[in-house]
Each structure stands twice: as C-alpha cells, then as structure tokens.
C-alpha cells in the first residue's frame, strides 16, 4: 500500500494525465465505478481552470472560436498547471504558450490579444496609489526615479489590437499589420488605454522600471529628438499616472 | 435534542458569501445580511477587491473561508500561503477562519478542486499536524469543513464523523458543518446523512453551510455534484432542520459560487435559513436580538406572504 504522500502524488498524476489505473485499487465507491467517480474531479479541475482562463481572455476566446479555446486551454493546463492557489495570478504564461502553440501558427494575433488581455487583467487586479500632483515635482532632478501606478502595464504588438478588443463581436475584417504600443492603466473602476509613439513608450516603460528620469529621457530622445521631457511629465501627472510612493 | 450554545463570535443568524458581482451593491445599499463570508485566496494580494473589503468590514462581521491551504497534504502546507493567510487575518480581523478537510496541492501543483483524504491513522496525524501548524501561525482557532465526495478509499478505517471528531479533539479546532456536502456525499457514497450529523460532537460545530447542488446522470445512476450553482434543495433544508434540532442554532452561510443570482435571491435564501432556525429554536427571542433591525422587520413580513407551500415542505419533510 502506498503511503499518503505517494498516494497523493499518484492521484495528482492521474488527474493531469487521465486514467487512474495506478490508484484504482485504492478507490471505493459503493454501487458505482470508482474510476468514473474519480473522473469527476478531473473534469472539475479542467472545467474550472478553463473557466478562469475564459474570464481573463474573453476576446481571445471570441477571436479563436470557443471550441478551439477550450482545446488550447486544456493543453496549456496540462503543460503549465497552476503552482499556487491564488488563481488571480494564473494565466500569465498563456499568451507565450499561444505564441508557441503549433495550432496558432496561422493566427498569431491570438497570442498578441492574449497579451493585451493579461495586461488588462493585471491592471484590474492592481491597487491604486495616491497620485502625484504637478506641484509635488518641485525640486525634481534627473537622477531621481518616479513611481508609476502599479496598474500601469505595457503591450507591444505587431497589430492594432484596440479595435478588435473594443469591438470583440464585430471582427472578421482582415487586420493590417501595424506596430502598436499601448499602455493600460486602471482608474477606479475603469480601464484606460494610451496609444504611444516609440519615444513616449520608451520613456514611460523606463520610468515603470524605476530608471532615473534622465535615463528614461535619454531612451526617449534616442527615438525622437523632439521629445519634450517637461510636457511629458505634466501629461503623466495630469493623467494620474505618477504616484507618491 | 442535544442543542448546545455556540461559542462562535459570529452572530447566530444567516450570512451570505460576498461575491464580486454584488460588491458595489453591498457597499452602496448595505443590505441586512447577518454577516459575510469571503474566500481567503481572493484577498491575498493588494487589489481593488481588498480595498473594497476594508470598507465592507466596517459594516459586517467577516468569516474568512480558505480553499487553498491543502490541510490534507502529506507534504505539509505551503509556508508562503500560510503567511499570506496570517497577513489577511491580521489585516481584516475576521470573526471566523475556516478551511476544508481536503487536499488540493499535489507535487507542487494546485489542482483547483478539493480532494478527499483516506480516513485512517496516517492521514489523521498529517491533517492534525497541518491544522496545528495553521492555528499556531495565524494565532487563532480555525474551523474544519466536511467535504462533498464522489469517491472514498478502500484503506479508510474510520467514518468521516469519527475522523472529524478526532481532529477536533486532538487540535482544539472547531467544525464547520456543510449540510449540502453531507447530503451530496451521503447520496454518492451511500451513507445515512442524519446518522452522520448525529455522530458529530455538537459542541464543536460552530458554523453551518447551505448550498445548491446539481444532479448528473451517469452509467452508474445519478451522481450529485456540489456546484453551488442553485438554490438550496428541499432535502437539504430538511437536513438543516434536523441539524438545528440536534445541535441548536448556528451561524449559517448561504453559498452560491456559480451562476451567481441577484443579491436579493441570496438574501431571500438567508431569510429562509433564519426563519427555519427561528421555528426550531426553543427561545426565538434569544436569536432575534442578533438580527439587524431591518432584517427582523423583513422576516416578519415574509412570514405572512412568502411561499407558504415551500415553508410547509421544510416543516414536514
């Protein structure tokens, strides 16, 4: 007889791989087939995790067809099952999985849309910090760092994703490739998007990575010599993207 | 009758689960739910939900119900998860903390379901060790909830009530009696639900859960699935009445986690639980003192004009 640790390990394997042959003798169900009863747990696990992924990636579901999404989610769960019980953090690897999933080879926008949706999910589940007023920046020097809202996340895509995301049900028109640099942030109950040019994208992302202001500005200026640091800082303040942290 | 007085810090009335779709309405309208239950894992990260819970707790007693601690894991509980639970308890100061007699983490993988343990001495020692570690870390007693099960183990040497009684005896934890789970497991595994409840130590039971279940037809006949996706079934109300007569009134939660209905529906179910408890208790006035005034008023009105047929079903089933 297996000890409890070995039994639970065998049950875990059976849940993920299917077919409880290894543990069948351990199970008991009066008037029923124990293996069929055990399959209920397997179904629960896959259905509930798939439901979680559907809720995080609703537009990806629609773009790719519901049955296809169920198949992709099943394969993802098998390859990258959750490692902790806070499901809110489960799904981060799904966009990367889709990018490498052979069945998505002819629909690369799925992985990109999933990237946007994960950024939205992270924004929605991030706290909102007290924001910085323009007056709070008196005495700002180039060597200082500025904190951005924890809900500010960035997406770099080869397609203009906001159109299909906003009109999720009215797609089916061919989408032309166009580089898209997006910032996503939560303000109270709303999600706001900013479509940025390369210089501003580099500046914002550098600040989010806690680079000093002068380093962030240098990244922006390398992409656009007309980048205006003062205007950009005021824009960030007025849009409540900088925090007092 | 062996009714006992609960020592729970929750009011002995019905509460409801706080779920995302109802959060704004609860904050705005402050409905007269007796208390609120939250799933621990949903508030372990700094988030808008956690910020909202800070507001909610100003008006309601909280019960924190964990689904991810995996107290039945032979490899022990995850220390980082336990630390998060402690932080949560320190922050929100819930009246009650509970978890399941189950495991959900195997080989480091979170299986997102509550799996049963065999009822033998080895599992008993492991579960008790994990509960003691939990109680020591978070600095408070917890309640352990009976599971809904679809399968048992050939190696089990005890019945579930005996196993739960031993856990309570050895660790000092309390018990959370999920009546729907008893009904579901009794049907699926072929035992007597009333005998199960009668075999539990009444004084250890400090909270009750009620929920809906689904019935799936299989090659082996119907199997009940604990899906928390519908109203409490009449048979479960009957079993609840039996439990109330046996152990006395306890804080009772209406759980509804899938196909979540309007808040009013949950409050209606909670009201039925209170009415049933009121009809069973020997001294109804002692419980009325715990009801928020608006709730007590609603209950009086409802007694006159709310689904008398359904009430009869509960009384006579």
XYZ file of C-alpha atoms in Angstrom:
562
model
C 0.000 0.000 0.000
C 1.226 3.486 -0.878
C 1.809 5.921 1.934
C -0.298 9.093 1.810
C 2.377 11.179 0.082
C 2.763 8.556 -2.670
C -0.998 8.166 -2.979
C -1.491 11.909 -3.413
C 1.328 12.060 -5.929
C -0.272 9.210 -7.907
C -3.668 10.927 -7.733
C -2.117 14.175 -8.989
C -0.590 12.324 -11.902
C -3.896 10.609 -12.636
C -5.753 13.912 -12.551
C -3.414 15.519 -15.047
C -2.661 12.549 -17.272
C -6.047 10.826 -17.069
C -6.670 7.160 -16.382
C -6.455 6.310 -12.677
C -5.137 2.756 -13.274
C -2.335 3.250 -10.769
C -4.712 4.134 -7.957
C -7.838 2.252 -8.953
C -7.405 -0.340 -6.220
C -7.250 2.459 -3.656
C -10.609 3.980 -4.589
C -14.009 2.925 -3.291
C -17.493 3.892 -4.416
C -20.430 1.713 -3.444
C -22.667 0.849 -6.418
C -20.504 2.829 -8.819
C -17.359 2.545 -10.854
C -14.641 4.244 -8.736
C -12.648 5.270 -11.809
C -15.677 7.034 -13.287
C -16.266 8.761 -9.975
C -12.623 9.841 -9.836
C -13.036 11.338 -13.305
C -15.454 13.877 -11.789
C -12.512 15.501 -10.013
C -10.567 15.601 -13.265
C -13.481 17.213 -15.071
C -13.933 19.731 -12.258
C -10.285 20.668 -12.389
C -10.138 21.229 -16.157
C -13.540 22.913 -16.376
C -12.872 25.325 -13.531
C -9.394 26.261 -14.761
C -10.682 26.684 -18.306
C -13.492 28.881 -16.965
C -10.888 31.007 -15.207
C -8.904 31.411 -18.436
C -12.082 32.260 -20.356
C -12.855 35.004 -17.868
C -9.367 36.506 -18.209
C -9.152 36.202 -22.018
C -12.729 36.792 -23.307
C -11.761 38.455 -26.596
C -9.145 35.805 -27.341
C -11.931 33.247 -26.892
C -14.072 35.028 -29.480
C -11.261 35.601 -31.937
C -10.202 31.992 -31.874
C -13.553 30.182 -31.595
C -14.861 28.735 -28.365
C -14.004 25.090 -29.053
C -10.513 25.983 -30.161
C -10.011 27.981 -26.971
C -11.159 25.015 -24.873
C -8.627 22.822 -26.667
C -5.812 25.354 -26.267
C -6.677 25.910 -22.603
C -6.656 22.161 -21.954
C -3.198 21.843 -23.490
C -1.988 24.859 -21.529
C -3.293 23.464 -18.231
C -1.518 20.179 -18.925
C 1.782 21.899 -19.670
C 1.610 24.738 -17.148
C -0.797 23.883 -14.325
C -1.201 26.427 -11.527
C 1.513 26.458 -8.892
C -0.406 28.377 -6.273
C -3.957 28.635 -5.088
C -4.407 32.333 -5.865
C -5.976 31.877 -9.268
C -5.720 35.610 -9.910
C -2.068 35.045 -10.847
C -2.779 32.047 -13.098
C -2.645 32.651 -16.845
C 0.409 34.883 -17.158
C 2.161 32.275 -19.319
C -0.882 31.725 -21.545
C -0.004 34.398 -24.170
C 3.509 32.966 -24.526
C 2.045 29.461 -24.752
C -0.262 30.577 -27.583
C 2.670 32.217 -29.389
C 4.451 28.875 -29.468
C 1.388 26.640 -29.877
C 1.549 24.964 -33.318
C -2.225 25.206 -33.727
C -1.943 29.019 -33.506
C 0.763 29.302 -36.148
C -1.646 30.814 -38.671
C -3.330 33.114 -36.174
C -0.526 34.939 -34.357
C -2.907 37.705 -33.335
C -4.360 35.340 -30.714
C -1.184 35.454 -28.669
C -0.982 39.225 -29.051
C -4.589 39.708 -27.999
C -3.987 37.427 -25.027
C -1.026 39.646 -24.087
C -3.297 42.697 -24.091
C -5.949 40.884 -22.074
C -3.417 39.750 -19.487
C -2.269 43.371 -19.139
C -5.906 44.413 -18.620
C -6.389 41.634 -16.053
C -3.274 42.728 -14.171
C -4.447 46.341 -14.223
C -7.866 45.392 -12.907
C -6.341 43.478 -10.022
C -3.676 46.039 -9.097
C -4.069 48.552 -6.301
C -4.437 52.253 -6.943
C -1.996 54.528 -5.138
C -2.406 58.221 -4.237
C -1.322 60.170 -7.273
C 1.318 62.864 -7.609
C 0.249 66.451 -8.349
C 2.368 68.604 -10.683
C 3.264 70.765 -7.679
C 4.764 67.749 -5.933
C 7.520 67.623 -8.538
C 9.241 70.789 -7.382
C 12.915 70.010 -6.968
C 12.823 67.037 -9.307
C 16.316 66.192 -10.561
C 17.429 63.967 -13.404
C 18.907 61.391 -11.085
C 15.617 60.791 -9.298
C 13.206 57.988 -10.017
C 9.447 58.396 -10.255
C 6.891 55.772 -9.281
C 4.056 54.978 -11.671
C 0.682 53.499 -10.776
C 1.064 49.746 -10.067
C -1.748 49.139 -12.539
C 0.223 50.641 -15.444
C 1.190 47.884 -17.876
C 2.577 47.904 -21.401
C 1.846 45.970 -24.554
C 3.915 45.955 -27.720
C 2.120 44.391 -30.647
C 2.504 43.933 -34.400
C -1.235 44.559 -34.816
C -3.536 47.403 -33.801
C -5.270 45.467 -31.031
C -7.603 48.053 -29.558
C -10.063 47.954 -32.457
C -10.680 44.197 -32.309
C -10.647 44.320 -28.499
C -13.249 47.078 -28.292
C -15.455 45.546 -30.986
C -14.934 41.978 -29.987
C -18.117 40.728 -31.600
C -17.725 42.563 -34.912
C -14.471 41.201 -36.180
C -13.822 39.129 -39.300
C -12.366 42.013 -41.272
C -8.776 41.448 -42.334
C -6.472 43.242 -39.965
C -3.491 45.062 -41.437
C -0.215 44.840 -39.601
C 0.709 47.990 -37.753
C 3.053 48.322 -34.829
C 1.074 49.188 -31.716
C 2.492 50.460 -28.411
C -0.085 50.520 -25.669
C -0.182 51.462 -22.025
C -3.039 50.127 -19.887
C -3.971 51.578 -16.506
C -6.848 51.290 -14.052
C -8.558 54.381 -12.705
C -11.143 53.383 -10.113
C -13.464 51.011 -11.967
C -12.321 51.998 -15.456
C -9.518 50.775 -17.662
C -7.808 53.465 -19.737
C -5.621 52.920 -22.769
C -2.882 55.149 -24.154
C -1.548 54.589 -27.645
C 2.031 55.844 -27.580
C 4.715 56.707 -30.113
C 8.093 54.975 -29.739
C 9.693 57.772 -27.719
C 6.881 58.112 -25.186
C 6.570 54.338 -24.910
C 10.294 54.091 -24.132
C 10.052 56.896 -21.559
C 7.004 55.512 -19.740
C 8.361 51.992 -19.692
C 11.718 53.155 -18.374
C 10.010 55.028 -15.551
C 7.949 51.937 -14.742
C 11.199 50.005 -14.495
C 12.376 52.569 -11.933
C 15.088 54.007 -14.156
C 16.192 57.558 -13.216
C 14.356 60.286 -15.084
C 17.470 61.256 -17.054
C 17.967 57.671 -18.240
C 14.306 57.381 -19.249
C 14.551 60.685 -21.099
C 17.691 59.516 -22.914
C 15.822 56.415 -24.104
C 13.041 58.631 -25.424
C 15.390 61.119 -27.077
C 17.202 58.278 -28.832
C 13.914 57.591 -30.627
C 12.734 61.163 -31.132
C 14.928 64.238 -30.835
C 11.845 66.393 -30.344
C 10.779 64.537 -27.206
C 9.767 67.141 -24.591
C 10.505 65.972 -21.073
C 8.561 68.708 -19.235
C 5.433 68.235 -21.332
C 5.599 64.501 -20.819
C 5.948 64.720 -17.046
C 2.992 67.112 -16.892
C 0.957 64.723 -19.046
C 1.751 61.842 -16.705
C 0.786 63.917 -13.672
C -2.442 65.218 -15.153
C -3.469 61.682 -16.043
C -2.708 60.493 -12.501
C -0.117 58.019 -13.652
C 2.613 59.054 -11.203
C 2.250 58.132 -7.560
C 3.573 59.373 -4.259
C 5.190 56.028 -3.497
C -32.492 17.166 21.413
C -28.869 17.856 22.305
C -28.751 21.514 21.357
C -25.735 23.404 22.622
C -24.865 27.068 22.816
C -22.424 28.103 20.134
C -19.212 29.765 21.231
C -18.671 31.286 17.803
C -18.007 35.028 17.574
C -20.235 35.224 14.501
C -23.862 36.154 15.183
C -26.069 33.025 15.151
C -28.000 34.112 12.075
C -27.635 33.541 8.342
C -24.919 35.231 6.323
C -24.114 35.237 2.640
C -20.981 34.842 0.550
C -19.559 38.147 -0.688
C -19.026 37.678 -4.414
C -17.657 40.115 -6.982
C -20.896 40.857 -8.838
C -22.551 42.019 -5.590
C -19.728 44.074 -4.152
C -20.814 47.501 -5.408
C -24.428 46.886 -4.384
C -23.426 45.766 -0.902
C -21.227 48.814 -0.427
C -23.940 51.150 -1.663
C -27.070 49.635 -0.134
C -25.696 47.879 2.950
C -28.308 45.104 2.859
C -29.114 43.466 6.155
C -27.138 40.266 5.792
C -26.243 38.841 9.179
C -22.568 38.534 8.227
C -20.419 37.981 5.140
C -18.089 35.206 4.082
C -15.130 35.764 1.763
C -12.761 33.323 0.121
C -9.322 33.923 1.575
C -7.456 33.455 -1.706
C -9.332 36.308 -3.394
C -7.961 38.906 -0.978
C -4.360 37.839 -0.504
C -2.968 40.414 -2.920
C -3.159 44.186 -2.754
C -6.043 44.808 -5.134
C -9.261 46.770 -5.626
C -11.122 43.827 -4.061
C -9.001 44.000 -0.921
C -9.501 47.769 -0.741
C -13.272 47.274 -1.043
C -13.218 44.651 1.702
C -11.754 47.273 4.030
C -14.965 49.232 3.501
C -17.234 46.213 3.777
C -15.813 45.072 7.100
C -16.844 48.331 8.746
C -20.467 47.204 8.483
C -20.352 43.402 8.588
C -18.739 40.648 10.596
C -16.499 38.597 8.301
C -15.840 34.903 8.026
C -12.700 34.066 6.038
C -13.059 30.736 4.258
C -9.960 29.215 2.689
C -9.975 26.907 -0.306
C -6.257 26.556 -0.964
C -4.418 25.644 2.217
C -4.471 21.912 1.447
C -4.631 20.753 5.050
C -4.739 17.134 3.897
C -1.429 17.298 2.021
C 1.085 14.730 3.239
C 3.871 17.114 2.239
C 2.537 19.811 4.571
C 1.035 23.205 3.954
C 2.797 25.829 1.871
C 4.506 28.216 4.326
C 4.161 31.172 1.975
C 0.422 30.536 1.597
C 0.129 30.269 5.347
C 1.998 33.553 5.745
C -0.437 35.190 3.336
C -3.354 33.822 5.362
C -1.869 35.282 8.518
C -1.449 38.681 6.840
C -5.045 38.515 5.689
C -6.317 37.696 9.172
C -4.188 40.401 10.741
C -5.483 42.951 8.262
C -9.192 42.136 8.225
C -9.636 40.647 11.723
C -12.380 38.199 10.685
C -14.690 36.776 13.312
C -14.036 33.304 11.979
C -11.495 31.454 9.818
C -12.230 28.109 8.214
C -10.784 25.581 5.785
C -11.647 22.178 4.354
C -10.857 18.618 5.287
C -9.204 18.162 1.914
C -6.059 18.462 -0.108
C -5.673 20.473 -3.295
C -1.907 20.657 -3.867
C -0.011 17.643 -5.191
C 3.597 17.637 -6.379
C 3.573 21.418 -6.091
C 0.599 21.724 -8.465
C -2.574 23.487 -7.386
C -5.392 21.247 -8.600
C -8.243 23.741 -8.109
C -10.515 21.131 -6.558
C -10.981 19.803 -3.052
C -9.877 16.189 -2.912
C -10.701 13.715 -0.149
C -8.225 12.048 2.183
C -8.465 8.439 3.394
C -9.828 8.208 6.900
C -7.024 6.314 8.626
C -4.447 6.972 11.342
C -1.753 8.159 8.936
C -3.995 10.815 7.367
C -5.346 11.795 10.781
C -1.853 12.517 12.084
C -0.997 14.528 8.965
C -4.190 16.593 8.976
C -3.821 17.308 12.708
C -0.203 18.369 12.245
C -1.192 20.749 9.444
C -4.096 22.204 11.418
C -1.894 22.757 14.457
C 0.707 24.489 12.306
C -2.002 26.696 10.813
C -3.545 27.608 14.166
C -0.129 28.343 15.611
C 0.910 30.520 12.673
C -2.223 32.620 12.416
C -2.701 32.697 16.177
C -6.314 31.565 16.303
C -8.561 28.503 16.172
C -9.935 27.531 12.814
C -12.988 25.547 11.747
C -12.698 22.487 9.537
C -15.404 21.804 6.961
C -16.581 18.379 5.846
C -16.156 17.755 2.139
C -18.567 16.704 -0.583
C -17.149 13.493 -2.007
C -17.632 11.358 -5.098
C -15.290 8.581 -4.103
C -13.825 7.111 -0.916
C -10.801 4.972 -0.139
C -10.510 1.243 0.415
C -7.932 1.865 3.149
C -10.201 4.013 5.333
C -10.626 2.619 8.833
C -12.904 5.342 10.185
C -16.107 7.010 9.141
C -15.890 10.716 8.393
C -17.662 11.891 11.584
C -15.240 9.866 13.703
C -12.314 11.336 11.760
C -13.638 14.890 12.224
C -14.324 14.291 15.913
C -10.757 13.105 16.408
C -9.419 16.175 14.613
C -11.439 18.478 16.867
C -10.356 16.539 19.948
C -6.648 16.490 19.099
C -6.212 20.016 17.719
C -8.883 22.008 19.532
C -10.233 23.263 16.208
C -13.943 23.704 15.644
C -16.080 22.131 12.934
C -17.948 23.712 10.068
C -20.863 21.504 9.116
C -21.749 21.810 5.432
C -25.211 20.303 5.251
C -25.247 20.237 1.461
C -21.931 18.381 1.459
C -23.328 15.810 3.891
C -26.345 15.315 1.640
C -24.220 15.057 -1.534
C -21.701 12.639 -0.014
C -24.416 10.540 1.626
C -26.084 10.103 -1.737
C -22.864 9.448 -3.644
C -21.230 7.157 -1.097
C -24.327 5.521 0.342
C -24.455 6.503 3.997
C -27.183 7.897 6.247
C -26.984 11.696 6.352
C -28.869 12.061 9.635
C -26.730 9.421 11.335
C -23.653 11.309 10.082
C -24.821 14.552 11.709
C -25.859 12.778 14.883
C -22.390 11.258 15.201
C -20.618 14.644 15.216
C -19.785 16.384 18.504
C -22.451 19.110 18.609
C -20.401 21.411 20.813
C -17.610 21.529 18.211
C -19.870 22.691 15.374
C -19.610 26.476 15.154
C -20.836 27.270 11.674
C -23.129 25.705 9.086
C -23.057 25.965 5.288
C -26.004 25.563 2.932
C -25.753 25.471 -0.867
C -27.285 24.087 -4.013
C -26.123 21.035 -5.944
C -26.680 19.517 -9.355
C -27.660 16.004 -10.356
C -25.809 14.331 -13.225
C -26.953 11.085 -14.763
C -24.120 8.603 -15.286
C -23.809 4.950 -16.274
C -23.863 4.189 -12.540
C -27.038 6.174 -11.972
C -27.434 9.720 -10.687
C -24.484 11.397 -9.011
C -24.821 14.649 -7.093
C -22.336 17.407 -7.885
C -21.578 20.072 -5.304
C -21.648 23.023 -7.713
C -23.000 25.839 -5.505
C -24.961 26.930 -8.540
C -28.600 26.882 -7.473
C -30.965 27.387 -4.564
C -30.718 25.130 -1.530
C -32.573 21.896 -2.311
C -35.658 20.973 -0.238
C -33.948 17.827 1.058
C -31.034 19.940 2.268
C -33.409 22.313 4.064
C -34.897 19.255 5.787
C -31.476 18.054 6.817
C -30.699 21.569 8.061
C -33.774 21.433 10.253
C -32.644 18.080 11.590
C -29.219 19.566 12.377
C -30.747 22.598 14.109
C -32.882 20.343 16.277
C -29.857 18.249 17.082
C -27.189 20.886 17.744
C -29.022 24.192 18.111
C -28.831 27.365 16.060
C -25.503 28.226 14.465
C -24.257 30.981 12.133
C -25.339 29.693 8.747
C -23.917 30.625 5.365
C -25.770 30.582 2.069
C -23.112 29.667 -0.521
C -23.645 30.389 -4.205
C -20.489 30.441 -6.330
C -21.531 29.694 -9.909
C -24.408 31.106 -11.954
C -24.493 33.768 -9.263
C -28.033 35.199 -8.914
C -29.102 38.723 -7.947
C -28.214 39.688 -4.400
C -31.890 39.659 -3.445
C -32.057 35.942 -4.169
C -29.182 35.240 -1.788
C -30.754 37.409 0.882
C -34.015 35.541 0.372
C -32.293 32.213 0.960
C -30.644 33.647 4.071
C -34.026 34.769 5.294
C -35.392 31.251 4.893
C -32.498 29.933 6.934
C -33.279 32.437 9.688
C -36.974 31.624 9.607
C -36.292 27.926 9.849
C -33.862 28.485 12.707
C -36.420 30.685 14.403
C -39.078 27.998 14.139
C -36.761 25.393 15.618
C -35.092 27.253 18.389
C -36.615 26.871 21.830
C -36.192 30.520 22.655
C -36.689 32.514 19.485
C -36.218 35.803 21.293
C -32.631 34.994 22.114
C -31.818 34.867 18.417
C -33.887 37.905 17.416
C -31.550 40.059 19.449
C -28.804 39.294 16.959
C -30.831 40.178 13.875
C -30.248 43.644 12.426
C -33.480 45.649 12.905
C -34.322 45.845 9.212
C -33.758 42.100 8.863
C -36.114 41.347 11.743
C -38.757 43.511 10.093
C -38.346 41.789 6.759
C -38.655 38.431 8.429
C -41.993 39.359 9.996
C -43.409 40.446 6.650
C -42.069 37.394 4.922
C -43.724 35.109 7.424
C -47.084 36.432 6.246
C -46.766 36.314 2.494
C -43.756 34.373 1.274
C -44.080 30.947 -0.319
C -46.034 29.193 2.420
C -46.025 25.973 0.396
C -42.255 25.901 0.397
C -42.167 26.518 4.110
C -44.559 23.618 4.682
C -42.235 21.426 2.711
C -39.438 22.229 5.107
C -41.518 21.658 8.168
C -42.921 18.318 7.168
C -40.116 16.782 5.106
